């Protein structure tokens, strides 16, 4: 009886011909009708409504959901992919300027008191959206701490690192890893891609599991490099605190965090650098190799040797993007130079190293 109930829950019938359908089928094998036709119609209507009322990010998330319900080899899948790509590029172009762009679009809705103040009023109106952006980033940093899987795995990671390096270094390292992972979450949210909260794996850092796939190399690069970008901010904050307080442990944490984020730029397997490298043309890859070599020569940060060696292999022997992506190139180079300099500064200005 229980087995029969379980089977009935796992199967459904085609609305067109009544055939019994196996789980996860997207089209009926008998009549070729879309299994989720009604849901797809509703998603399309909701996405179009979201676009009409000026909510492109909501529309992007809805179209992505629709994409999961369409067979990859159909014309509908290609059409929805094109919509997702266009909306994703729109989100990419706005980036952090989205709140300010929204302020310009809603300028007519500015309170009369501010409107009467002219340029000063407009500046204050824009500042409201900048403040909202900053508060949003703060809320995002706290988001993972509300998830049991993140919080308990983070506590476990702290306890493991504590036994090796002591509680101060353990807390600092885990906090920097957390900020790095929230960077991925922020990029995924902006692109409308569903993902899990960060999960810590002591000895391996932490991971964020994707529930939807990027539609192109550009999205993959944005998602991947967002982690080191946010991680670099954590390094800067920690290094400034080390200089102001003179605490050696903060300098050591900053050096370790710079080293960790540089390691993630190694373009291999599923590391962040590999996601970024997929969006680079061959000439762009060689430019990255040259910058990595120059940064290593200037800073002596040996992790750059690993980044540069693997990058040279990828540039020489693996397929590259045909057009390349300029923003990815700029971000990759900025991260290499910035993290190399931060690692050098953490070691020399504070007299501390990551090896305690």
XYZ file of C-alpha atoms in Angstrom:
356
model
C 0.000 0.000 0.000
C 2.750 2.421 1.004
C 4.733 1.541 -2.129
C 1.712 2.157 -4.369
C 1.128 5.557 -2.714
C 4.783 6.500 -3.219
C 4.629 5.582 -6.911
C 1.439 7.597 -7.392
C 3.073 10.646 -5.841
C 6.055 10.345 -8.174
C 4.038 10.029 -11.384
C 1.548 12.263 -13.146
C -0.606 12.172 -16.265
C -0.317 14.221 -19.425
C -3.037 16.853 -19.715
C -3.165 16.298 -23.486
C -3.374 12.523 -23.984
C -3.647 11.162 -20.431
C -0.441 9.122 -20.661
C 1.355 8.334 -17.426
C 4.533 10.404 -17.099
C 7.736 9.478 -15.334
C 9.182 11.955 -12.807
C 11.149 14.924 -14.181
C 9.907 14.555 -17.743
C 9.439 17.935 -19.422
C 7.497 16.702 -22.481
C 5.028 13.873 -22.944
C 6.684 11.059 -24.967
C 3.330 10.235 -26.609
C 1.932 13.592 -27.739
C 5.025 15.827 -27.185
C 2.965 18.276 -25.110
C 4.857 20.324 -22.509
C 4.306 18.797 -19.083
C 4.393 22.160 -17.288
C 2.434 24.118 -19.895
C 0.088 25.851 -17.458
C 2.899 26.816 -15.113
C 4.966 28.156 -18.004
C 2.063 30.293 -19.207
C 1.660 31.758 -15.726
C 5.391 32.418 -15.373
C 5.511 34.185 -18.745
C 2.542 36.384 -17.803
C 4.062 37.250 -14.413
C 7.465 38.010 -15.986
C 5.935 40.311 -18.601
C 3.926 42.080 -15.911
C 7.075 42.561 -13.843
C 8.884 44.073 -16.825
C 5.983 46.448 -17.533
C 5.975 47.798 -13.983
C 9.755 48.364 -14.031
C 10.937 45.323 -12.043
C 13.480 43.673 -14.392
C 15.155 41.660 -11.646
C 11.855 40.049 -10.693
C 11.218 39.299 -14.354
C 14.691 37.767 -14.657
C 14.052 35.377 -11.752
C 10.708 34.329 -13.255
C 12.156 33.659 -16.708
C 14.933 31.582 -15.113
C 12.307 29.469 -13.380
C 10.556 28.986 -16.701
C 13.835 27.939 -18.307
C 14.094 24.982 -15.918
C 10.717 23.666 -17.108
C 11.558 23.704 -20.823
C 13.422 20.971 -22.741
C 16.857 22.290 -23.820
C 16.402 21.373 -27.486
C 13.184 23.333 -28.067
C 12.529 26.694 -29.684
C 10.818 27.865 -26.481
C 13.993 27.160 -24.503
C 16.042 29.220 -26.946
C 13.566 32.105 -26.780
C 13.495 32.165 -22.980
C 17.295 31.881 -22.850
C 17.487 34.989 -25.033
C 15.173 36.839 -22.637
C 17.221 35.743 -19.617
C 20.455 36.805 -21.314
C 19.052 40.235 -22.201
C 17.749 40.880 -18.680
C 20.979 39.569 -17.177
C 22.995 41.969 -19.330
C 20.713 44.760 -18.160
C 21.397 43.836 -14.533
C 25.094 43.645 -15.371
C 25.084 47.116 -16.899
C 23.318 48.667 -13.926
C 25.379 46.893 -11.280
C 25.729 48.965 -8.114
C 24.325 51.985 -9.957
C 20.847 50.452 -10.054
C 19.508 52.399 -7.032
C 20.794 55.667 -8.517
C 19.263 54.846 -11.895
C 15.999 54.155 -10.105
C 16.301 57.522 -8.392
C 16.614 59.257 -11.746
C 13.631 57.342 -13.136
C 11.484 58.305 -10.150
C 12.731 61.857 -10.005
C 9.203 63.166 -10.484
C 8.241 61.412 -7.252
C 10.722 63.415 -5.217
C 9.165 65.138 -2.193
C 8.325 68.793 -2.888
C 10.563 69.974 -0.060
C 13.603 68.351 -1.672
C 12.569 69.352 -5.189
C 12.462 72.985 -4.099
C 16.093 72.721 -2.972
C 17.300 72.139 -6.538
C 20.673 70.395 -6.907
C 21.060 69.977 -3.141
C 17.668 68.318 -2.917
C 18.492 65.984 -5.791
C 21.772 65.036 -4.082
C 19.933 64.241 -0.860
C 17.363 62.227 -2.828
C 20.133 60.196 -4.446
C 21.859 59.775 -1.078
C 18.705 58.047 0.149
C 19.210 55.322 -2.444
C 22.948 55.050 -1.753
C 22.130 54.593 1.937
C 19.542 51.948 1.021
C 22.207 50.157 -1.016
C 24.658 50.130 1.889
C 22.002 48.913 4.304
C 21.084 46.201 1.825
C 24.681 44.959 1.770
C 24.684 44.911 5.558
C 21.494 42.871 5.650
C 22.991 40.468 3.135
C 26.011 39.909 5.382
C 23.659 38.941 8.202
C 21.535 36.713 5.973
C 23.730 33.626 6.208
C 23.796 33.828 9.991
C 20.040 33.227 10.029
C 20.485 29.882 8.243
C 21.106 26.920 10.542
C 23.339 25.143 8.009
C 25.587 28.189 7.675
C 25.690 29.055 11.360
C 26.429 25.551 12.653
C 28.972 24.748 9.931
C 30.641 28.095 10.673
C 30.826 27.256 14.387
C 32.293 23.856 13.549
C 34.898 25.474 11.302
C 35.852 27.903 14.064
C 36.285 25.018 16.516
C 38.513 23.110 14.086
C 40.722 26.106 13.277
C 40.767 27.065 16.973
C 42.593 23.864 17.857
C 45.324 24.696 15.331
C 45.736 28.489 15.460
C 43.839 29.748 18.517
C 40.442 31.398 18.755
C 41.382 34.905 17.539
C 42.890 33.712 14.281
C 40.115 31.148 13.824
C 37.350 33.742 14.180
C 39.082 36.146 11.819
C 39.701 33.546 9.124
C 36.136 32.222 9.235
C 34.757 35.768 9.085
C 36.855 36.533 5.980
C 35.750 33.284 4.316
C 32.144 34.161 5.121
C 32.416 37.596 3.489
C 33.963 35.942 0.411
C 31.028 33.533 0.110
C 28.436 36.261 0.651
C 30.014 37.979 -2.336
C 28.970 35.001 -4.447
C 25.475 35.115 -2.948
C 25.172 38.842 -3.734
C 26.129 38.306 -7.386
C 23.785 35.349 -7.723
C 20.890 37.339 -6.264
C 21.558 40.246 -8.610
C 21.481 37.842 -11.556
C 18.345 36.097 -10.282
C 20.083 32.714 -9.856
C 18.846 30.559 -6.997
C 21.519 29.172 -4.670
C 21.987 27.789 -1.183
C 23.365 29.681 1.800
C 27.127 29.242 2.407
C 28.195 25.917 3.903
C 31.588 25.705 5.650
C 33.912 22.766 5.029
C 36.884 22.984 7.429
C 40.114 22.643 5.491
C 38.401 23.507 2.188
C 36.824 26.874 2.989
C 33.120 27.076 2.181
C 30.770 26.481 -0.740
C 27.566 27.911 -2.187
C 25.553 25.360 -4.189
C 23.830 26.620 -7.325
C 20.212 25.601 -7.870
C 20.177 27.128 -11.372
C 22.884 27.342 -14.017
C 24.352 30.517 -15.551
C 23.234 31.049 -19.149
C 26.652 32.139 -20.447
C 30.338 32.591 -19.608
C 29.785 36.215 -18.609
C 27.365 35.263 -15.824
C 29.733 32.534 -14.667
C 32.541 35.090 -14.429
C 30.435 37.622 -12.509
C 29.394 34.977 -10.026
C 32.919 33.593 -9.607
C 34.887 36.826 -9.251
C 32.356 38.390 -6.859
C 33.770 36.200 -4.076
C 37.359 37.518 -4.300
C 36.049 41.073 -4.787
C 34.114 40.962 -1.518
C 36.985 39.036 0.048
C 39.372 41.844 -0.910
C 37.188 44.301 1.005
C 37.466 42.043 4.065
C 41.274 42.053 3.656
C 41.356 45.866 3.487
C 39.189 46.242 6.601
C 41.277 43.736 8.545
C 44.560 45.310 7.430
C 43.418 48.802 8.404
C 42.373 47.475 11.808
C 45.796 45.824 12.178
C 47.613 49.081 11.395
C 45.412 51.134 13.746
C 45.583 48.702 16.675
C 49.025 47.198 16.162
C 47.607 43.705 16.760
C 49.811 41.167 14.983
C 47.011 38.629 14.781
C 44.958 40.983 12.595
C 47.907 41.372 10.249
C 48.227 37.603 10.069
C 44.495 37.264 9.331
C 44.752 39.894 6.566
C 47.733 38.077 5.020
C 45.954 34.729 5.167
C 42.780 36.195 3.657
C 44.763 37.764 0.790
C 46.503 34.428 0.215
C 43.177 32.571 0.306
C 41.529 34.894 -2.219
C 44.573 34.680 -4.491
C 44.372 30.898 -4.322
C 40.760 31.120 -5.467
C 41.974 32.947 -8.578
C 43.862 29.850 -9.753
C 42.021 29.055 -13.027
C 41.421 25.372 -12.406
C 38.435 23.099 -11.665
C 35.540 24.993 -9.999
C 37.667 27.698 -8.375
C 36.633 31.315 -8.908
C 39.540 32.000 -11.238
C 38.442 29.204 -13.550
C 34.963 30.724 -13.838
C 36.524 34.047 -14.708
C 38.990 32.554 -17.197
C 36.185 30.962 -19.232
C 35.017 34.425 -20.261
C 38.460 35.578 -21.479
C 39.749 35.461 -25.038
C 43.220 34.007 -25.621
C 44.968 37.398 -25.842
C 43.226 38.495 -22.658
C 44.437 35.355 -20.909
C 48.029 36.086 -21.889
C 47.636 39.623 -20.567
C 46.529 38.177 -17.224
C 49.589 35.902 -17.216
C 51.844 38.927 -17.814
C 50.209 40.921 -15.013
C 50.469 37.975 -12.618
C 54.197 37.685 -13.400
C 54.787 41.407 -12.907
C 52.857 41.420 -9.633
C 54.845 38.444 -8.337
C 58.108 40.203 -9.254
C 56.969 43.347 -7.397
C 55.516 41.694 -4.283
C 57.189 38.302 -3.947
C 53.801 36.747 -3.105
C 54.510 33.132 -4.036
C 50.849 32.166 -4.444
C 51.014 34.193 -7.660
C 53.391 31.587 -9.109
C 50.641 28.994 -8.898
C 48.063 31.396 -10.370
C 50.410 32.361 -13.203
C 51.526 28.812 -13.980
C 48.011 27.450 -14.318
C 46.902 30.576 -16.193
C 49.716 30.092 -18.727
C 48.660 26.463 -19.236
C 45.029 27.527 -19.794
C 46.087 30.288 -22.177
C 48.260 27.938 -24.219
C 46.383 24.655 -24.332
C 42.684 25.054 -23.521
C 39.802 26.534 -25.575
C 39.060 30.209 -24.917
C 36.131 32.561 -25.413
C 35.854 33.908 -28.957
C 35.082 37.534 -28.085
C 36.200 37.759 -24.477
C 34.699 39.998 -21.810
C 36.411 43.303 -20.988
C 34.866 43.674 -17.540
C 36.066 40.211 -16.537
C 39.577 41.080 -17.718
C 39.616 44.320 -15.710
C 38.262 42.623 -12.578
C 40.716 39.725 -12.846
C 43.724 42.024 -13.277
C 42.562 44.346 -10.478
C 42.171 41.363 -8.129
C 45.623 39.991 -8.962
C 47.340 43.342 -8.425
C 45.227 44.349 -5.435
C 45.476 41.075 -3.535
C 49.181 40.774 -4.283
C 49.737 44.275 -2.891
C 47.506 43.643 0.120
C 49.331 40.410 0.929
C 52.673 42.200 0.727
C 51.388 45.066 2.878
C 49.946 42.737 5.506
C 53.294 40.991 5.833
C 55.557 44.041 5.781
C 53.554 46.842 7.380
C 52.406 44.788 10.331
C 55.335 42.390 10.472
C 52.933 39.426 10.519
C 52.466 36.420 8.274
C 49.694 33.896 7.831
C 51.921 31.160 9.234
C 51.449 31.508 12.988
